[in-house]
Coordinates of C-alpha atoms and ligand atoms in Angstrom, one line a residue:
X160 CA 35.9 -9.2 -22.0
X161 CA 35.2 -12.1 -23.4
X162 CA 31.4 -12.5 -25.4
X163 CA 28.9 -15.0 -25.2
X164 CA 29.9 -16.7 -28.7
X165 CA 28.4 -19.5 -30.8
X166 CA 31.4 -21.0 -30.3
X167 CA 30.5 -21.3 -26.6
X168 CA 27.1 -21.8 -27.2
X169 CA 28.3 -25.4 -28.9
X170 CA 30.7 -26.3 -26.3
X171 CA 27.9 -25.6 -23.9
X172 CA 25.1 -27.9 -25.4
X173 CA 28.6 -30.2 -25.6
X174 CA 29.3 -29.8 -21.7
X175 CA 25.3 -30.2 -20.5
X176 CA 25.4 -34.0 -22.1
X177 CA 28.5 -34.5 -19.6
X178 CA 25.7 -34.5 -16.8
X179 CA 25.2 -37.4 -14.7
X180 CA 21.8 -39.8 -15.0
X181 CA 18.7 -37.7 -15.5
X182 CA 19.0 -34.9 -13.4
X183 CA 17.2 -31.7 -14.3
X184 CA 19.9 -30.0 -12.6
X185 CA 20.8 -26.5 -15.7
X186 CA 24.4 -25.7 -16.6
X187 CA 23.6 -22.2 -16.9
X188 CA 25.3 -19.0 -18.5
X189 CA 25.3 -16.2 -15.3
X190 CA 26.6 -13.0 -15.3
X191 CA 30.3 -13.2 -12.5
X192 CA 30.6 -10.1 -11.2
X193 CA 34.8 -9.8 -10.6
X194 CA 35.8 -8.8 -7.6
X195 CA 36.8 -5.3 -6.9
X196 CA 40.2 -4.6 -7.9
X197 CA 40.6 -6.8 -10.5
X198 CA 37.7 -4.7 -13.0
X199 CA 36.7 -1.8 -10.7
X200 CA 34.4 -0.7 -8.0
X201 CA 30.7 -1.3 -9.2
X202 CA 29.4 -3.6 -10.9
X203 CA 29.4 -2.3 -14.4
X204 CA 29.2 -4.4 -18.0
X205 CA 32.7 -3.5 -17.7
X206 CA 33.5 -6.2 -15.1
X207 CA 30.8 -8.5 -15.8
X208 CA 31.4 -11.5 -17.4
X209 CA 30.6 -14.6 -18.7
X210 CA 30.2 -17.5 -16.4
X211 CA 29.3 -21.1 -16.3
X212 CA 27.5 -22.5 -13.9
X213 CA 26.8 -26.2 -13.2
X214 CA 24.6 -27.1 -11.2
X215 CA 24.4 -30.3 -8.9
X216 CA 23.1 -31.5 -6.4
X217 CA 25.0 -34.2 -3.3
X218 CA 22.9 -37.0 -6.1
X219 CA 23.5 -35.8 -9.0
X220 CA 26.7 -34.1 -9.7
X221 CA 28.8 -33.3 -13.0
X222 CA 32.0 -35.1 -14.0
X223 CA 35.0 -32.0 -13.7
X224 CA 37.5 -34.6 -15.6
X225 CA 35.1 -34.3 -18.9
X226 CA 34.5 -30.6 -18.5
X227 CA 37.7 -29.1 -20.8
X228 CA 38.0 -24.9 -20.3
X229 CA 35.6 -22.8 -23.2
X230 CA 38.4 -20.8 -24.6
X231 CA 36.1 -17.3 -23.7
X232 CA 34.9 -18.4 -20.6
X233 CA 37.0 -18.0 -17.7
X234 CA 35.1 -19.0 -14.9
X235 CA 33.4 -22.0 -14.5
X236 CA 31.2 -22.8 -11.4
X237 CA 29.4 -26.6 -10.1
X238 CA 27.7 -25.3 -7.4
X239 CA 26.4 -28.0 -5.8
X240 CA 22.8 -27.6 -4.6
X241 CA 21.7 -29.7 -1.5
X242 CA 18.3 -28.2 -1.7
X243 CA 17.7 -28.8 -5.7
X244 CA 16.0 -25.1 -5.4
X245 CA 18.5 -24.2 -8.1
X246 CA 17.3 -27.2 -10.2
X247 CA 13.5 -26.3 -10.7
X248 CA 11.8 -26.8 -14.5
X249 CA 12.0 -22.3 -15.0
X250 CA 15.9 -22.3 -14.6
X251 CA 16.3 -25.0 -17.2
X252 CA 13.9 -23.7 -20.5
X253 CA 14.0 -26.5 -23.2
X254 CA 17.2 -26.3 -26.1
X255 CA 16.5 -24.2 -28.2
X256 CA 14.0 -21.3 -26.6
X257 CA 14.3 -18.0 -26.8
X258 CA 13.9 -17.1 -23.3
X259 CA 16.4 -17.5 -20.5
X260 CA 17.0 -17.5 -16.7
X261 CA 18.5 -14.6 -16.2
X262 CA 21.6 -14.7 -13.5
X263 CA 24.0 -13.3 -11.5
X264 CA 26.9 -14.4 -9.5
X265 CA 28.1 -11.7 -7.1
X266 CA 30.9 -12.1 -4.3
X267 CA 29.7 -11.3 -1.0
X268 CA 30.9 -11.0 2.5
X269 CA 29.3 -12.1 5.4
X270 CA 28.5 -10.0 8.0
X271 CA 26.1 -9.4 11.0
X272 CA 22.6 -8.0 9.9
X273 CA 22.5 -3.9 11.3
X274 CA 19.0 -3.8 12.0
X275 CA 17.7 -3.6 15.4
X276 CA 14.9 -6.8 15.5
X277 CA 17.8 -8.6 13.9
X278 CA 20.3 -8.4 16.0
X279 CA 20.1 -11.5 18.6
X280 CA 20.9 -13.8 15.8
X281 CA 24.5 -12.3 16.2
X282 CA 24.5 -12.1 19.7
X283 CA 26.2 -15.4 19.9
X284 CA 29.1 -15.3 17.5
X285 CA 29.4 -19.3 17.5
X286 CA 30.6 -18.7 14.2
X287 CA 33.8 -17.2 12.8
X288 CA 35.7 -20.4 11.4
X289 CA 32.9 -21.0 9.2
X290 CA 32.5 -18.4 7.8
X291 CA 36.6 -17.9 6.6
X292 CA 35.8 -19.2 2.8
X293 CA 35.1 -17.1 -0.1
X294 CA 31.0 -16.1 -0.9
X295 CA 29.0 -15.5 -3.2
X296 CA 25.1 -14.8 -4.3
X297 CA 24.0 -16.1 -7.3
X298 CA 20.3 -14.3 -8.2
X299 CA 18.6 -16.1 -11.1
X300 CA 14.7 -14.9 -12.7
X301 CA 13.4 -17.7 -14.1
X302 CA 11.3 -17.6 -17.6
X303 CA 7.9 -16.6 -17.5
X304 CA 7.7 -15.7 -14.0
X305 CA 7.4 -18.4 -13.0
X306 CA 10.0 -18.2 -9.9
X307 CA 13.1 -16.7 -8.6
X308 CA 15.7 -17.3 -6.1
X309 CA 18.9 -16.2 -4.6
X310 CA 21.7 -18.6 -3.1
X311 CA 24.1 -17.4 -0.8
X312 CA 27.2 -19.8 -1.7
X313 CA 30.4 -20.6 0.4
X314 CA 33.9 -21.9 -1.4
X315 CA 36.1 -23.0 1.1
X316 CA 38.7 -24.0 -1.7
X317 CA 38.7 -22.5 -5.3
X318 CA 36.9 -25.9 -6.8
X319 CA 34.3 -26.7 -4.3
X320 CA 30.9 -24.6 -4.1
X321 CA 27.9 -25.3 -1.4
X322 CA 25.1 -23.6 -1.2
X323 CA 24.1 -22.1 2.7
X324 CA 20.9 -20.9 2.2
X325 CA 18.3 -19.9 -0.3
X326 CA 15.6 -17.9 -0.9
X327 CA 12.7 -18.2 -3.7
X328 CA 10.1 -17.0 -5.1
X329 CA 7.7 -18.7 -7.2
X330 CA 5.1 -15.7 -7.6
X331 CA 7.5 -13.2 -9.4
X332 CA 4.3 -11.1 -10.1
X333 CA 1.0 -11.2 -8.5
X334 CA -1.9 -9.8 -10.0
X335 CA -5.0 -9.0 -7.2
X336 CA -8.4 -7.1 -7.2
X337 CA -8.7 -4.5 -5.1
X338 CA -10.2 -5.2 -1.4
X339 CA -9.2 -8.9 -2.0
X340 CA -6.2 -11.3 -0.2
X341 CA -2.6 -11.5 -1.6
X342 CA -0.5 -13.8 -1.1
X343 CA 3.1 -12.9 -2.2
X344 CA 5.3 -16.4 -2.0
X345 CA 8.6 -16.9 -0.4
X346 CA 10.1 -19.7 1.2
X347 CA 14.0 -20.7 2.7
X348 CA 16.2 -23.3 2.6
X349 CA 19.5 -23.1 5.5
X350 CA 21.9 -26.1 4.9
X351 CA 21.0 -28.3 7.4
X352 CA 24.9 -29.1 8.3
X353 CA 26.1 -25.6 8.5
X354 CA 26.8 -23.8 12.1
X355 CA 24.3 -21.9 10.7
X356 CA 21.7 -24.3 10.9
X357 CA 18.8 -23.8 14.3
X358 CA 20.7 -20.6 15.7
X359 CA 18.0 -18.6 14.6
X360 CA 16.2 -16.7 11.4
X361 CA 14.8 -13.5 10.6
X362 CA 11.9 -12.8 7.9
X363 CA 11.6 -8.8 6.7
X364 CA 9.5 -8.0 4.2
X365 CA 10.3 -4.7 2.6
X366 CA 8.1 -2.5 0.0
X367 CA 9.6 -0.4 -2.9
X368 CA 8.0 2.3 -5.4
X369 CA 9.6 4.5 -7.3
X370 CA 12.6 4.9 -4.6
X371 CA 11.1 5.0 -1.5
X372 CA 9.9 2.0 0.7
X373 CA 9.5 0.9 3.9
X374 CA 9.4 -2.3 6.4
X375 CA 6.2 -4.0 5.7
X376 CA 7.1 -6.5 8.6
X377 CA 9.8 -7.9 10.1
X378 CA 9.5 -11.4 12.4
X379 CA 12.5 -13.0 14.5
X380 CA 12.3 -16.2 14.2
X381 CA 14.4 -17.3 17.1
X382 CA 12.5 -15.1 20.0
X383 CA 9.0 -15.6 18.4
X384 CA 8.9 -11.3 18.1
X385 CA 7.2 -9.5 15.3
X386 CA 8.8 -6.1 14.5
X387 CA 7.2 -2.6 16.4
X388 CA 6.6 -1.1 12.4
X389 CA 4.2 -3.4 10.5
X390 CA 1.5 -2.7 8.0
X391 CA -1.8 -3.4 9.1
X392 CA -3.7 -6.2 7.5
X393 CA 0.2 -7.7 6.5
X394 CA 1.3 -11.8 8.0
X395 CA 2.7 -14.5 8.2
X396 CA 2.1 -18.4 9.0
X397 CA 3.8 -18.8 11.9
X398 CA 3.2 -22.4 12.0
X399 CA 3.7 -23.0 8.6
X400 CA 7.0 -20.6 8.6
X401 CA 8.5 -22.6 11.3
X402 CA 7.6 -25.7 10.1
X403 CA 8.3 -25.1 6.3
X404 CA 10.0 -22.3 6.0
X405 CA 7.3 -20.5 4.5
X406 CA 7.8 -16.9 4.8
X407 CA 5.2 -15.6 2.7
X408 CA 3.5 -12.5 3.4
X409 CA -0.2 -12.7 3.7
X410 CA -1.9 -9.5 3.1
X411 CA -5.2 -9.3 3.8
X412 CA -7.0 -6.9 2.3
X413 CA -5.4 -5.2 -0.7
X414 CA -5.0 -1.6 -1.3
X415 CA -3.8 0.0 -4.3
X416 CA -0.7 1.8 -2.7
X417 CA 0.0 -1.8 -2.3
X418 CA 1.0 -1.7 -6.0
X419 CA 4.9 -2.4 -6.0
X420 CA 7.8 -4.1 -5.6
X421 CA 8.1 -6.0 -2.3
X422 CA 11.4 -7.6 -1.3
X423 CA 12.1 -11.2 1.2
X424 CA 15.1 -11.5 3.3
X425 CA 15.5 -13.9 4.9
X426 CA 18.7 -13.5 7.6
X427 CA 20.1 -16.1 9.2
X428 CA 23.3 -15.0 11.5
X429 CA 26.0 -13.7 9.0
X430 CA 23.6 -14.3 6.1
X431 CA 21.4 -12.9 4.3
X432 CA 19.4 -13.4 1.0
X433 CA 16.8 -12.2 -0.6
X434 CA 14.0 -11.6 -3.8
X435 CA 11.9 -9.1 -5.2
X436 CA 8.4 -9.5 -6.2
X437 CA 6.1 -7.7 -8.1
X438 CA 2.3 -6.9 -7.0
X439 CA -0.1 -5.2 -9.0
X440 CA -3.7 -4.2 -8.0
X441 CA -5.7 -4.6 -11.1
X442 CA -9.5 -3.2 -10.6
X443 CA -11.8 -2.6 -14.0
X444 CA -14.2 0.4 -13.6
X445 CA -17.5 0.6 -13.2
X446 CA -19.3 1.8 -16.0
X447 CA -22.7 3.8 -16.5
X448 CA -24.1 5.8 -19.4
X449 CA -26.4 8.9 -19.0
X450 CA -29.0 9.9 -19.9
X451 CA -29.5 6.3 -18.8
X452 CA -33.5 7.0 -20.4
X453 CA -34.9 8.9 -23.4
X454 CA -37.9 9.7 -24.1
X455 CA -38.8 9.1 -27.9
X456 CA -35.7 11.1 -30.1
X457 CA -37.3 13.3 -32.7
X458 CA -35.7 12.9 -36.3
X459 CA -32.9 15.7 -36.8
X460 CA -32.2 16.0 -32.9
X461 CA -28.8 16.1 -31.4
X462 CA -28.9 14.0 -28.4
X463 CA -25.4 13.7 -25.7
X464 CA -24.9 10.8 -24.3
X465 CA -22.5 10.5 -21.4
X466 CA -20.0 7.5 -20.5
X467 CA -18.6 7.2 -16.8
X468 CA -16.0 5.3 -15.5
X469 CA -15.1 4.7 -12.6
X470 CA -12.8 3.3 -9.4
X471 CA -10.1 2.0 -11.9
X472 CA -6.5 1.6 -11.6
X473 CA -4.1 1.1 -13.1
X474 CA -4.5 4.0 -15.4
X475 CA -5.0 2.5 -18.3
X476 CA -8.9 3.2 -20.2
X477 CA -10.0 3.3 -23.8
X478 CA -13.1 3.6 -24.3
X479 CA -15.4 2.9 -27.5
X480 CA -18.9 3.8 -28.6
X481 CA -21.3 0.9 -30.4
X482 CA -24.7 1.7 -31.5
X483 CA -26.4 -1.8 -32.6
X484 CA -29.7 -2.1 -34.5
X485 CA -32.9 -3.7 -34.3
X486 CA -30.6 -6.4 -36.5
X487 CA -27.9 -6.3 -34.4
X488 CA -26.1 -5.2 -36.8
X489 CA -23.0 -3.0 -34.6
X490 CA -21.6 0.4 -36.5
X491 CA -18.5 1.5 -34.4
X492 CA -18.7 5.5 -33.0
X493 CA -15.0 6.1 -31.8
X494 CA -14.0 7.1 -28.5
X495 CA -15.8 10.0 -28.1
X496 CA -14.1 12.9 -26.1
X497 CA -12.8 11.6 -22.9
X498 CA -11.8 13.6 -19.9
X499 CA -8.6 13.5 -18.0
X500 CA -9.3 11.7 -15.1
X501 CA -9.5 12.5 -11.4
X502 CA -8.1 10.3 -8.7
X503 CA -11.0 9.1 -5.5
X504 CA -10.4 8.8 -2.1
X505 CA -9.0 5.4 -2.9
X506 CA -6.4 6.5 -5.1
X507 CA -8.5 4.5 -7.9
X508 CA -9.3 6.5 -11.1
X509 CA -12.4 8.2 -12.6
X510 CA -13.1 9.5 -16.6
X511 CA -15.8 10.1 -18.9
X512 CA -16.2 10.1 -22.1
X513 CA -19.2 12.4 -23.9
X514 CA -20.7 11.5 -27.5
X515 CA -22.2 14.0 -29.6
X516 CA -25.0 11.0 -31.6
X517 CA -27.3 13.1 -34.6
X518 CA -30.5 11.2 -34.5
X519 CA -30.7 11.3 -38.3
X520 CA -27.6 8.2 -38.2
X521 CA -30.5 6.1 -36.3
X522 CA -32.4 3.7 -38.0
X523 CA -36.2 6.2 -37.8
X524 CA -38.8 4.0 -36.4
X525 CA -37.1 0.7 -34.9
X526 CA -35.5 0.3 -31.7
X527 CA -31.2 0.7 -31.4
X528 CA -28.9 0.6 -28.6
X529 CA -26.2 2.6 -27.8
X530 CA -23.0 1.4 -25.2
X531 CA -20.3 2.3 -23.5
X532 CA -17.2 0.0 -23.8
X533 CA -14.3 0.8 -21.3
X534 CA -11.3 -1.8 -22.4
X535 CA -9.5 -1.8 -19.0
X536 CA -6.6 -4.2 -17.7
X537 CA -8.6 -5.4 -15.4
X538 CA -11.4 -6.5 -18.4
X539 CA -14.0 -4.5 -20.5
X540 CA -16.9 -3.1 -19.0
X541 CA -20.1 -1.6 -20.9
X542 CA -23.6 0.1 -19.8
X543 CA -26.0 0.3 -22.9
X544 CA -29.0 2.9 -23.4
X545 CA -32.1 1.5 -25.4
X546 CA -32.8 4.2 -28.3
X547 CA -36.4 5.3 -30.2
X548 CA -36.7 7.2 -32.8
X549 CA -40.5 8.0 -33.9
X550 CA -40.6 7.6 -37.6
X551 CA -43.1 7.0 -40.4
X552 CA -41.1 3.5 -42.2
X553 CA -43.2 0.9 -41.1
X554 CA -45.4 1.9 -37.7
X555 CA -46.0 -0.3 -35.0
X556 CA -48.9 -1.3 -33.5
X557 CA -49.0 1.7 -31.3
X558 CA -48.0 4.0 -33.4
X559 CA -50.9 3.0 -35.9
X560 CA -53.6 3.5 -32.8
X561 CA -51.9 6.6 -32.0
X562 CA -52.3 8.2 -36.5
X563 CA -55.6 6.9 -35.9
X564 CA -56.2 8.7 -33.1
X565 CA -54.3 12.5 -34.5
X566 CA -56.1 12.0 -37.8
X567 CA -59.5 11.9 -35.8
X568 CA -57.9 15.2 -34.0
X569 CA -56.6 16.6 -37.2
X570 CA -60.4 15.4 -38.4
X571 CA -62.2 17.7 -35.9
X572 CA -60.0 20.2 -36.1
X573 CA -60.2 20.7 -39.7
X574 CA -64.6 20.3 -39.7
X575 CA -64.1 23.2 -36.7
X576 CA -61.8 25.5 -38.6
X577 CA -63.9 25.0 -41.7
X578 CA -67.1 25.6 -39.3
X579 CA -65.6 28.8 -38.1
X580 CA -64.5 30.2 -41.1
X581 CA -67.4 29.6 -43.0
X582 CA -69.5 30.9 -40.1
X583 CA -67.3 34.8 -40.1
X584 CA -67.4 34.8 -43.5
X585 CA -71.4 35.0 -43.1
X586 CA -70.6 37.4 -40.9
X587 CA -68.9 39.7 -43.2
X588 CA -71.1 39.2 -46.1
X589 CA -73.9 40.2 -43.2
X590 CA -72.4 43.2 -42.5
X591 CA -71.9 44.0 -46.2
X592 CA -74.9 43.8 -46.4
X593 CA -76.0 46.2 -44.0
X594 CA -73.4 48.5 -45.3
Ligands
NAG1664 C1 2.7 -20.7 2.7 O1 2.2 -20.3 3.5 C2 0.5 -20.2 3.3 C3 -0.1 -19.3 4.2 O2 -0.7 -19.7 4.9 C4 -0.8 -20.9 2.0 O3 -1.4 -20.5 1.5 C5 0.7 -21.1 1.5 O4 0.2 -22.4 0.2 C6 2.1 -22.0 1.6 N1 2.9 -22.3 0.9 C7 3.7 -23.5 0.3 C8 4.3 -23.6 -0.4 O5 3.2 -24.5 1.4

């Protein structure tokens, strides 16, 4: 199908000017998956075509009369979103910006949920007439990981598209320190004029990591009931949920195994919308150096140091060794020989680096400092040990005193030896005389 060419881009610019008032609601390029039969089964590149979504609120509407059909864009949708969720600035980046929101529009078939704890929602089958329309789901990820939204759209007639249900997150990516609490934002909106409004809702949080997943928490808002299965330390702010439709997941104390994708789904009778967000647990290492204290070093000695970095996550660590002399000049000594990583009980990692240091590299007679630096996404950590090398280049007072002492001892020793030798010579002479 038609590709998005420069022709359509300039057309898009022209169309944007048609916006009524000072609305911030965007005109968005969106991949539209054609219905089965027209383009095939699954959503593949072959049956996805470019479309334009003209987002509008009830007050701020685009003028359909002034929108000329683009030569290479077959599908233009005017979508009315009374909540304004789709008018977020992350979905409308400034003109010319390279980053664009990612948008997909798919057909949707309303159906009762098959989840056990959501079933009560569809007990009373009161909205079949309302459901008789075309339904779409628009999933849009804004720029800079600022927000992501999924809207369920009802089209009773071809020219009318109304958002009925939206689920939004303002935290597409969350980074938390190990053991800290984390808040995964999710909120929803249901069109108050639809018959689905006020007929109950459910919230489901699921966790997904490398193909496997599990239920984190389920909440039946109609009966105020939590699912039996729920993860320890995971909860919702129920007051805020009922009052502000705030379905954010609260994790009281993050564990390493909680890194992954979280899906927030909000069900209303026959409809569901969901957003995905990413939680990453990041913990920098604790770094120590061995030996941490050294006796005086003699020139010509080879010293072995071990740098131990532990308790970090994710597995991404760069070691380096630095030698700082008494003047503060830093010399880089490379990364040392780095061990393979080990996994601890709490699923964090540990790793070591070994450094062989020839003491002739050290400045004799002056102090110095050897540091191990561990660079990690959670921060850079370092550990140091001070080095002192015996030397004669510029002796300190203590060294001088020691030297005087050594000199005295030497003097005494020489005296003693010479006396002993002189004595034995005398004896030898005496012996000779006797013979
Ligand atoms: C949603 O609830 C959480 C937990 O009480 C709170 O921290 C957060 O600020 C709320 N979000 C909004 C948008 O009100």
